[in-house]
Coordinates of C-alpha atoms in Angstrom, one line a residue:
S1 CA 1.0 -9.0 28.7
Y2 CA 2.2 -11.3 26.0
T3 CA -1.4 -11.8 24.6
L4 CA -1.9 -8.1 24.3
Y5 CA 1.4 -7.8 22.5
L6 CA 0.5 -10.6 20.0
T7 CA -2.9 -9.0 19.4
A8 CA -1.4 -5.6 18.8
K9 CA 1.3 -7.0 16.4
F10 CA -1.4 -8.9 14.5
C11 CA -3.5 -5.7 14.1
V12 CA -0.4 -3.8 13.0
G13 CA 0.4 -6.4 10.4
V14 CA -3.2 -6.5 9.0
F15 CA -3.6 -2.7 9.0
C16 CA -0.1 -2.0 7.5
A17 CA -0.7 -4.4 4.7
G18 CA -4.1 -2.9 3.9
N19 CA -2.6 0.6 4.1
I20 CA 0.2 -0.1 1.8
L21 CA -2.1 -1.5 -0.8
S22 CA -4.7 1.3 -0.5
I23 CA -1.9 4.0 -0.6
F24 CA -0.5 2.5 -3.8
V25 CA -3.8 2.2 -5.6
L26 CA -5.2 5.6 -4.4
G27 CA -1.9 7.3 -5.1
N28 CA -1.8 6.0 -8.6
E29 CA -5.3 7.3 -9.1
L30 CA -4.5 10.7 -7.9
V31 CA -1.3 11.3 -9.9
G32 CA -1.4 11.7 -13.7
K33 CA -0.6 8.8 -15.9
E34 CA 2.8 10.4 -16.8
K35 CA 3.8 10.2 -13.1
R36 CA 2.4 6.8 -12.2
G37 CA 5.7 4.9 -12.8
L38 CA 7.6 7.5 -10.7
F39 CA 5.1 7.3 -7.9
G40 CA 5.2 3.5 -7.8
V41 CA 9.0 3.3 -7.8
T42 CA 9.2 6.0 -5.2
L43 CA 6.7 4.3 -2.9
Q44 CA 8.5 1.0 -3.2
S45 CA 11.9 2.6 -2.6
L46 CA 10.6 4.2 0.6
F47 CA 9.9 0.6 1.9
A48 CA 13.6 -0.1 1.4
V49 CA 14.6 3.2 3.1
G50 CA 12.4 2.1 6.0
I51 CA 14.4 -1.1 6.4
V52 CA 17.6 1.0 6.6
V53 CA 16.1 3.5 9.1
F54 CA 14.6 0.7 11.2
A55 CA 18.0 -1.0 11.5
L56 CA 19.5 2.3 12.6
I57 CA 16.8 2.8 15.2
A58 CA 17.2 -0.8 16.4
Y59 CA 20.9 -0.2 16.8
Y60 CA 20.2 2.5 19.4
A61 CA 17.1 1.0 21.0
Q62 CA 18.1 -2.7 21.3
H63 CA 15.5 -3.8 23.8
W64 CA 12.4 -5.0 22.0
R65 CA 10.0 -3.0 24.2
Q66 CA 11.8 0.2 23.6
L67 CA 12.1 -0.5 19.9
T68 CA 8.4 -1.3 19.6
L69 CA 7.4 1.8 21.5
L70 CA 9.7 4.1 19.6
V71 CA 8.6 2.7 16.2
S72 CA 4.9 3.0 17.2
I73 CA 5.4 6.6 18.3
L74 CA 7.2 7.5 15.1
G75 CA 4.3 6.0 13.1
L76 CA 1.5 7.8 15.0
P77 CA 1.5 11.0 12.9
F78 CA 0.8 8.9 9.7
I79 CA -2.6 8.0 11.1
T80 CA -3.7 11.6 10.4
Y81 CA -3.3 11.0 6.7
H82 CA -6.6 9.2 6.7
F83 CA -8.4 12.5 7.6
F84 CA -6.7 14.5 4.8
M85 CA -6.6 12.1 1.9
P86 CA -9.5 12.4 -0.6
E87 CA -11.7 9.4 -1.4
S88 CA -11.0 7.5 -4.6
P89 CA -12.9 9.2 -7.5
R90 CA -13.3 5.8 -9.1
W91 CA -14.8 4.3 -6.0
L92 CA -17.1 7.3 -5.6
M93 CA -18.3 6.9 -9.2
A94 CA -18.8 3.2 -8.7
R95 CA -21.1 4.0 -5.7
N96 CA -23.1 6.6 -7.8
R97 CA -21.7 9.5 -5.8
S98 CA -20.7 11.4 -8.9
S99 CA -20.9 14.9 -7.3
E100 CA -18.4 13.9 -4.6
A101 CA -16.2 12.4 -7.3
I102 CA -16.3 15.6 -9.3
E103 CA -15.3 17.6 -6.2
V104 CA -12.2 15.3 -5.7
L105 CA -11.3 15.5 -9.4
E106 CA -11.6 19.3 -9.3
I107 CA -9.1 19.4 -6.4
I108 CA -6.8 17.1 -8.2
A109 CA -7.0 19.2 -11.4
R110 CA -6.3 22.4 -9.5
G111 CA -3.3 20.8 -8.0
N112 CA -2.1 19.8 -11.5
G113 CA -2.8 23.3 -12.8
K114 CA -5.6 22.0 -15.1
V115 CA -9.3 22.7 -15.5
L116 CA -11.7 19.8 -15.2
K117 CA -14.4 19.3 -17.9
T118 CA -17.1 17.8 -15.7
G119 CA -19.7 17.2 -18.5
A120 CA -17.6 14.6 -20.2
I121 CA -16.9 12.7 -16.9
C122 CA -20.6 12.5 -15.9
S123 CA -21.9 11.4 -19.3
D124 CA -19.2 8.9 -19.9
S125 CA -19.3 7.3 -16.5
S126 CA -23.1 6.9 -16.4
K127 CA -22.9 4.9 -19.7
K128 CA -20.3 2.6 -18.2
M129 CA -22.1 2.2 -14.9
S130 CA -25.3 1.1 -16.6
A131 CA -23.6 -1.3 -18.9
S132 CA -21.3 -3.0 -16.4
K133 CA -22.4 -6.0 -14.4
S134 CA -21.4 -7.0 -10.9
E135 CA -18.1 -8.8 -10.6
G136 CA -16.5 -10.6 -7.7
L137 CA -13.4 -12.4 -6.6
L138 CA -14.8 -15.8 -7.8
D139 CA -14.9 -14.5 -11.3
L140 CA -11.1 -14.9 -11.4
F141 CA -11.6 -18.7 -11.2
R142 CA -14.6 -19.3 -13.5
K143 CA -12.9 -19.2 -16.9
R144 CA -10.0 -21.6 -17.5
A145 CA -7.5 -19.0 -19.0
L146 CA -8.2 -16.5 -16.2
F147 CA -7.9 -19.3 -13.6
I148 CA -4.5 -20.3 -14.9
C149 CA -3.3 -16.7 -15.0
T150 CA -4.6 -16.1 -11.5
S151 CA -3.0 -19.3 -10.1
I152 CA 0.3 -18.5 -11.7
Q153 CA 0.2 -15.0 -10.1
I154 CA -0.7 -16.3 -6.7
Y155 CA 2.2 -18.8 -6.9
S156 CA 4.6 -16.2 -8.1
W157 CA 3.6 -13.8 -5.2
F158 CA 4.1 -16.7 -2.7
V159 CA 7.5 -17.7 -4.1
N160 CA 8.8 -14.1 -4.4
S161 CA 7.6 -13.2 -0.9
A162 CA 9.1 -16.2 0.6
A163 CA 12.5 -15.6 -1.1
Y164 CA 12.4 -11.9 -0.3
Y165 CA 11.5 -12.2 3.4
G166 CA 13.8 -15.2 3.8
L167 CA 16.7 -13.2 2.6
T168 CA 15.8 -10.2 4.6
L169 CA 15.3 -12.1 7.8
A170 CA 18.5 -14.1 7.3
A171 CA 20.6 -11.0 6.7
G172 CA 21.7 -11.0 10.3
S173 CA 23.3 -14.4 10.1
A174 CA 25.3 -13.4 7.0
G175 CA 28.2 -12.1 9.2
G176 CA 29.1 -8.5 9.8
G177 CA 26.6 -7.8 12.6
L178 CA 22.8 -7.9 12.7
Y179 CA 22.2 -4.1 12.3
V180 CA 24.7 -3.5 9.6
T181 CA 23.7 -6.4 7.4
T182 CA 20.0 -5.6 7.8
A183 CA 20.7 -2.0 6.8
L184 CA 22.7 -3.1 3.8
S185 CA 19.9 -5.5 2.7
G186 CA 17.6 -2.6 2.7
A187 CA 20.1 -0.3 1.0
V188 CA 20.6 -2.6 -1.9
E189 CA 16.9 -2.6 -2.6
I190 CA 16.7 1.2 -3.1
P191 CA 18.2 1.2 -6.7
A192 CA 16.4 -2.1 -7.5

């Protein structure tokens, strides 16, 4: 039914946005600081590659039901990542679960060929935990300077997103065929 389709698409949109953000943050926590830039660029480039691949899939599965089913089936294996990804060490430390955080950090250190010095982590984080106060989303709007910076950032995200998605969605009307122009709009993003 149409209602079920709309509900499913809404859930996909919500969960995909949350996954992209959490993957970016967690991935940057898990790689060393020397590799964070490379990780961020690679992750964003994969989004552009996804547009190209999606255009290719859509060319062969042109009926919307087939396309939706095929893309959903292709995405199913990625659900298993949630069972294998370690929890964020920072989040665990913020929740006073330091023994679990140390286990995750030891796994990361082994993967990087390093040895973790746990004593420094526990003593340093306990000092920071006791000294820090609770912060929330509304704190971004309490001080004038932070309010201005936050407002500018929100406006910038809105304008950039509107321009980006406007150009991406309008690619099909640029001439040259819907699938080719959509694939090209994704391909030009890869080096960017």
